[in-house]
Coordinates of N, CA, C and O in Angstrom, one line a residue:
M1 N 130.5 94.2 155.3 CA 130.5 93.9 153.5 C 131.5 93.0 153.5 O 130.2 92.2 152.1
I2 N 132.4 92.4 154.3 CA 133.0 90.9 153.9 C 131.9 90.1 154.3 O 132.1 89.5 153.0
S3 N 131.0 90.0 155.3 CA 130.0 88.8 154.9 C 129.0 88.4 153.8 O 129.1 87.8 153.7
E4 N 129.0 89.7 152.8 CA 127.9 89.7 151.8 C 129.0 89.5 150.8 O 128.3 88.2 150.6
H5 N 130.2 89.4 150.8 CA 131.7 88.4 149.8 C 131.8 87.2 150.7 O 131.8 86.8 149.9
V6 N 131.9 87.3 151.3 CA 131.5 85.3 151.5 C 130.1 84.8 151.3 O 130.9 83.6 150.8
N7 N 129.1 85.9 152.1 CA 128.8 84.7 151.0 C 128.3 84.2 148.8 O 127.7 83.6 149.1
E8 N 128.5 85.0 149.1 CA 128.7 85.4 148.1 C 130.0 84.3 147.1 O 128.8 83.5 146.4
V9 N 130.7 84.2 147.3 CA 131.5 83.3 146.9 C 131.1 81.9 147.4 O 131.3 80.6 146.2
H10 N 130.3 81.5 147.9 CA 129.9 80.7 149.2 C 128.7 80.1 148.0 O 128.9 78.9 147.6
Q11 N 128.3 80.8 148.1 CA 126.7 80.4 147.6 C 126.8 80.7 145.8 O 126.4 79.9 145.0
A12 N 128.6 80.5 145.4 CA 128.2 80.6 143.8 C 128.1 79.2 143.0 O 128.4 78.7 143.4
R13 N 128.2 79.3 141.8 CA 127.6 77.8 141.0 C 128.1 78.6 139.7 O 127.4 79.5 138.9
P14 N 129.5 77.4 139.6 CA 129.8 76.8 140.3 C 130.5 76.9 141.1 O 131.0 78.5 140.9
F15 N 130.5 76.2 142.3 CA 131.8 76.6 143.4 C 132.7 77.4 143.1 O 133.3 75.9 142.1
R16 N 134.4 77.8 143.3 CA 134.9 78.2 143.1 C 135.6 77.2 144.6 O 135.2 79.2 145.6
P17 N 137.0 77.1 145.1 CA 137.5 77.6 145.8 C 137.7 78.6 147.4 O 138.0 79.5 145.8
F18 N 137.4 78.6 148.0 CA 138.4 80.0 148.2 C 139.3 79.9 150.1 O 138.8 79.9 150.0
T19 N 139.9 81.8 149.9 CA 140.6 81.7 150.7 C 140.0 82.7 152.0 O 140.2 84.2 150.9
L20 N 139.6 82.1 152.9 CA 139.8 83.7 153.4 C 140.5 84.1 154.2 O 141.5 83.7 155.1
R21 N 141.2 85.7 154.4 CA 142.7 85.9 154.7 C 141.6 87.0 156.3 O 141.3 87.7 156.7
L22 N 142.4 86.1 157.3 CA 141.8 87.2 158.7 C 143.2 87.7 159.3 O 143.9 88.3 158.7
A23 N 142.5 88.5 160.5 CA 143.4 90.1 161.2 C 144.3 89.6 161.5 O 145.5 90.5 161.1
D24 N 144.6 87.9 161.8 CA 145.9 88.0 162.5 C 147.0 87.2 161.0 O 147.4 86.6 162.3
G25 N 146.8 87.8 159.5 CA 148.0 86.0 158.2 C 147.5 85.3 158.9 O 148.0 84.6 157.5
R26 N 146.5 84.6 159.0 CA 146.6 83.3 158.3 C 145.6 83.9 157.6 O 144.6 84.4 157.2
G27 N 145.3 82.5 156.7 CA 144.8 82.0 155.1 C 143.7 81.1 156.1 O 144.2 79.1 155.9
V28 N 142.7 80.2 155.9 CA 141.5 79.7 155.4 C 140.5 79.3 154.3 O 140.3 80.1 153.8
H29 N 141.4 77.9 154.2 CA 140.5 77.7 153.1 C 139.1 77.0 152.6 O 140.1 75.5 153.7
V30 N 138.7 77.4 151.6 CA 137.4 76.4 151.4 C 137.3 75.9 150.3 O 137.4 76.1 149.5
A31 N 137.1 74.2 150.0 CA 137.9 74.2 148.6 C 136.0 73.4 148.5 O 136.3 73.0 148.2
H32 N 135.2 73.4 149.3 CA 134.4 72.8 149.7 C 133.1 73.4 149.8 O 132.9 73.9 151.0
P33 N 131.9 74.3 149.1 CA 130.8 74.9 149.8 C 130.3 73.8 151.3 O 130.1 74.5 152.2
E34 N 130.5 72.9 151.8 CA 128.9 71.6 152.4 C 130.3 71.8 154.0 O 130.0 71.9 155.3
V35 N 131.7 73.0 153.9 CA 132.6 72.6 154.8 C 132.3 74.1 155.3 O 133.2 74.0 156.8
L36 N 131.5 75.6 155.2 CA 131.1 76.5 155.5 C 129.7 77.1 155.8 O 129.2 76.2 155.2
A37 N 128.9 77.3 156.7 CA 128.1 77.6 157.2 C 127.6 78.9 158.8 O 128.9 78.4 158.7
F38 N 127.4 79.5 158.0 CA 127.1 80.0 158.8 C 126.1 80.0 160.0 O 125.3 79.3 160.0
L39 N 126.8 81.1 161.1 CA 125.5 81.1 162.2 C 124.6 81.4 162.8 O 125.0 83.1 162.7
G40 N 124.0 81.8 163.4 CA 122.9 82.6 164.5 C 122.4 83.8 162.7 O 122.2 83.6 161.7
A41 N 123.1 85.1 163.8 CA 122.5 86.3 162.4 C 123.6 86.2 161.0 O 123.3 87.1 160.5
G42 N 124.4 85.2 160.8 CA 125.1 85.5 160.5 C 126.8 86.1 159.9 O 127.3 86.3 159.5
R43 N 126.9 86.3 161.6 CA 128.3 87.2 161.9 C 129.3 86.5 162.3 O 131.1 86.4 162.7
T44 N 128.9 84.8 161.8 CA 130.1 84.4 162.7 C 130.4 83.6 161.4 O 128.5 82.8 161.3
I45 N 131.1 82.6 161.2 CA 131.1 81.5 160.4 C 131.8 80.0 160.9 O 132.5 80.3 161.7
A46 N 131.3 79.2 160.2 CA 131.9 77.5 161.4 C 132.7 77.1 160.1 O 132.1 77.2 158.3
V47 N 133.6 76.8 160.0 CA 134.6 75.8 159.1 C 135.4 75.0 159.3 O 136.1 73.8 160.5
S48 N 134.8 73.7 158.1 CA 135.4 72.5 159.0 C 136.0 71.8 158.1 O 136.6 72.1 157.2
D49 N 136.9 70.8 159.0 CA 138.0 70.4 158.1 C 138.0 68.9 158.0 O 137.9 68.3 159.2
P50 N 136.9 67.6 156.9 CA 136.9 67.0 157.2 C 137.4 65.7 157.4 O 136.7 65.2 158.2
K51 N 138.6 66.4 157.2 CA 139.8 64.8 157.8 C 140.5 64.6 158.5 O 140.2 63.9 159.1
T52 N 139.9 65.8 159.1 CA 140.3 65.6 161.1 C 138.9 66.0 161.9 O 139.2 65.8 163.7
D53 N 137.3 65.8 161.6 CA 136.8 66.3 162.0 C 136.6 67.5 163.3 O 135.9 68.0 164.0
H54 N 137.5 68.5 162.8 CA 137.9 69.5 164.1 C 137.8 71.0 163.3 O 136.9 70.8 161.6
F55 N 136.9 71.7 163.6 CA 136.2 73.0 162.3 C 136.7 74.3 163.6 O 136.7 74.6 164.4
E56 N 136.8 75.5 162.9 CA 136.6 76.3 163.8 C 135.4 78.2 163.2 O 134.9 77.5 162.3
L57 N 135.4 78.9 164.8 CA 134.9 79.3 164.6 C 135.8 80.6 163.8 O 136.1 81.2 165.6
I58 N 134.6 81.7 163.1 CA 135.1 82.8 162.9 C 134.3 83.7 162.9 O 133.2 83.6 162.0
D59 N 134.9 84.4 162.9 CA 134.3 86.2 163.1 C 134.4 87.0 162.1 O 135.8 87.2 161.9
L60 N 133.3 86.9 161.2 CA 133.1 87.5 160.1 C 134.5 89.2 160.2 O 134.8 89.8 159.2
L61 N 133.9 89.8 161.2 CA 135.4 90.9 161.7 C 136.4 90.8 161.6 O 137.1 91.6 161.2
L62 N 137.0 89.0 161.4 CA 138.1 89.0 161.7 C 139.3 89.1 160.1 O 139.9 88.7 159.9
V63 N 137.9 88.8 159.2 CA 137.9 88.6 158.5 C 138.1 89.7 156.8 O 137.4 90.7 156.9
N64 N 139.5 89.9 156.8 CA 140.2 90.9 156.1 C 139.5 90.9 154.3 O 139.5 91.9 153.1
S65 N 139.7 89.9 153.6 CA 139.5 89.5 152.2 C 139.1 88.2 152.1 O 139.1 87.5 152.7
V66 N 138.7 87.7 150.8 CA 138.4 86.6 150.4 C 139.3 86.6 148.9 O 138.5 86.9 147.7
Q67 N 140.1 85.3 149.4 CA 141.0 85.3 147.3 C 140.0 83.9 147.1 O 140.4 82.7 148.0
V68 N 139.2 84.2 146.2 CA 138.8 83.5 144.9 C 140.2 82.8 144.1 O 140.6 82.7 143.9
G69 N 139.9 80.9 144.5 CA 141.3 80.0 143.6 C 141.4 79.8 144.7 O 142.2 79.5 145.6
K70 N 143.0 79.4 144.2 CA 143.6 78.2 144.5 C 144.7 79.1 145.7 O 145.1 80.4 145.4
P71 N 144.8 79.0 147.0 CA 145.9 79.1 148.0 C 147.0 79.9 147.9 O 148.2 79.6 147.2
L72 N 147.6 80.9 148.0 CA 149.3 81.0 148.3 C 149.4 80.2 148.4 O 149.6 80.0 149.9
R73 N 151.7 80.2 147.8 CA 152.1 79.1 149.0 C 152.8 80.6 150.1 O 152.4 81.7 149.9
G74 N 153.1 79.6 151.3 CA 154.3 80.8 152.1 C 152.9 81.0 153.3 O 152.6 80.2 154.0
P75 N 154.2 81.4 154.5 CA 153.3 81.1 155.7 C 152.2 82.4 155.7 O 151.6 81.8 156.6
A76 N 151.0 82.4 154.7 CA 150.2 83.2 155.6 C 149.2 82.4 154.9 O 148.2 82.4 155.3
S77 N 149.4 80.8 154.9 CA 148.7 80.1 153.9 C 148.4 78.9 154.7 O 148.3 77.6 154.2
K78 N 148.8 78.8 156.2 CA 148.7 77.3 156.4 C 148.1 76.8 157.1 O 148.3 75.5 156.4
R79 N 146.7 77.2 156.9 CA 146.0 76.8 156.8 C 144.9 76.0 156.0 O 144.5 76.9 155.1
R80 N 144.8 74.3 155.8 CA 143.7 74.4 154.4 C 142.5 73.3 155.0 O 142.9 72.6 155.7
V81 N 141.5 73.6 154.3 CA 140.2 72.5 155.1 C 139.7 72.4 153.8 O 139.2 73.4 152.6
G82 N 139.4 71.3 154.1 CA 138.4 70.5 153.1 C 138.8 69.4 152.4 O 140.3 69.0 151.0

């Protein structure tokens, strides 16, 4: 179900930035659609950081929620991509 939500907000036009809330409490912010790619069967995504050339592979089973809009401030929003 979460994979469908991620795909929905990723494909939305106009695109609105969103944050993936992970099971470990981190937030991964997706500022542009170009920084996220679905891999293989779609259970895993890659989220890149164009400023550092790093990327993170995320199992969608570890995504608890998708927050559309600006990321929240505080300890849960340490990671920002895009």
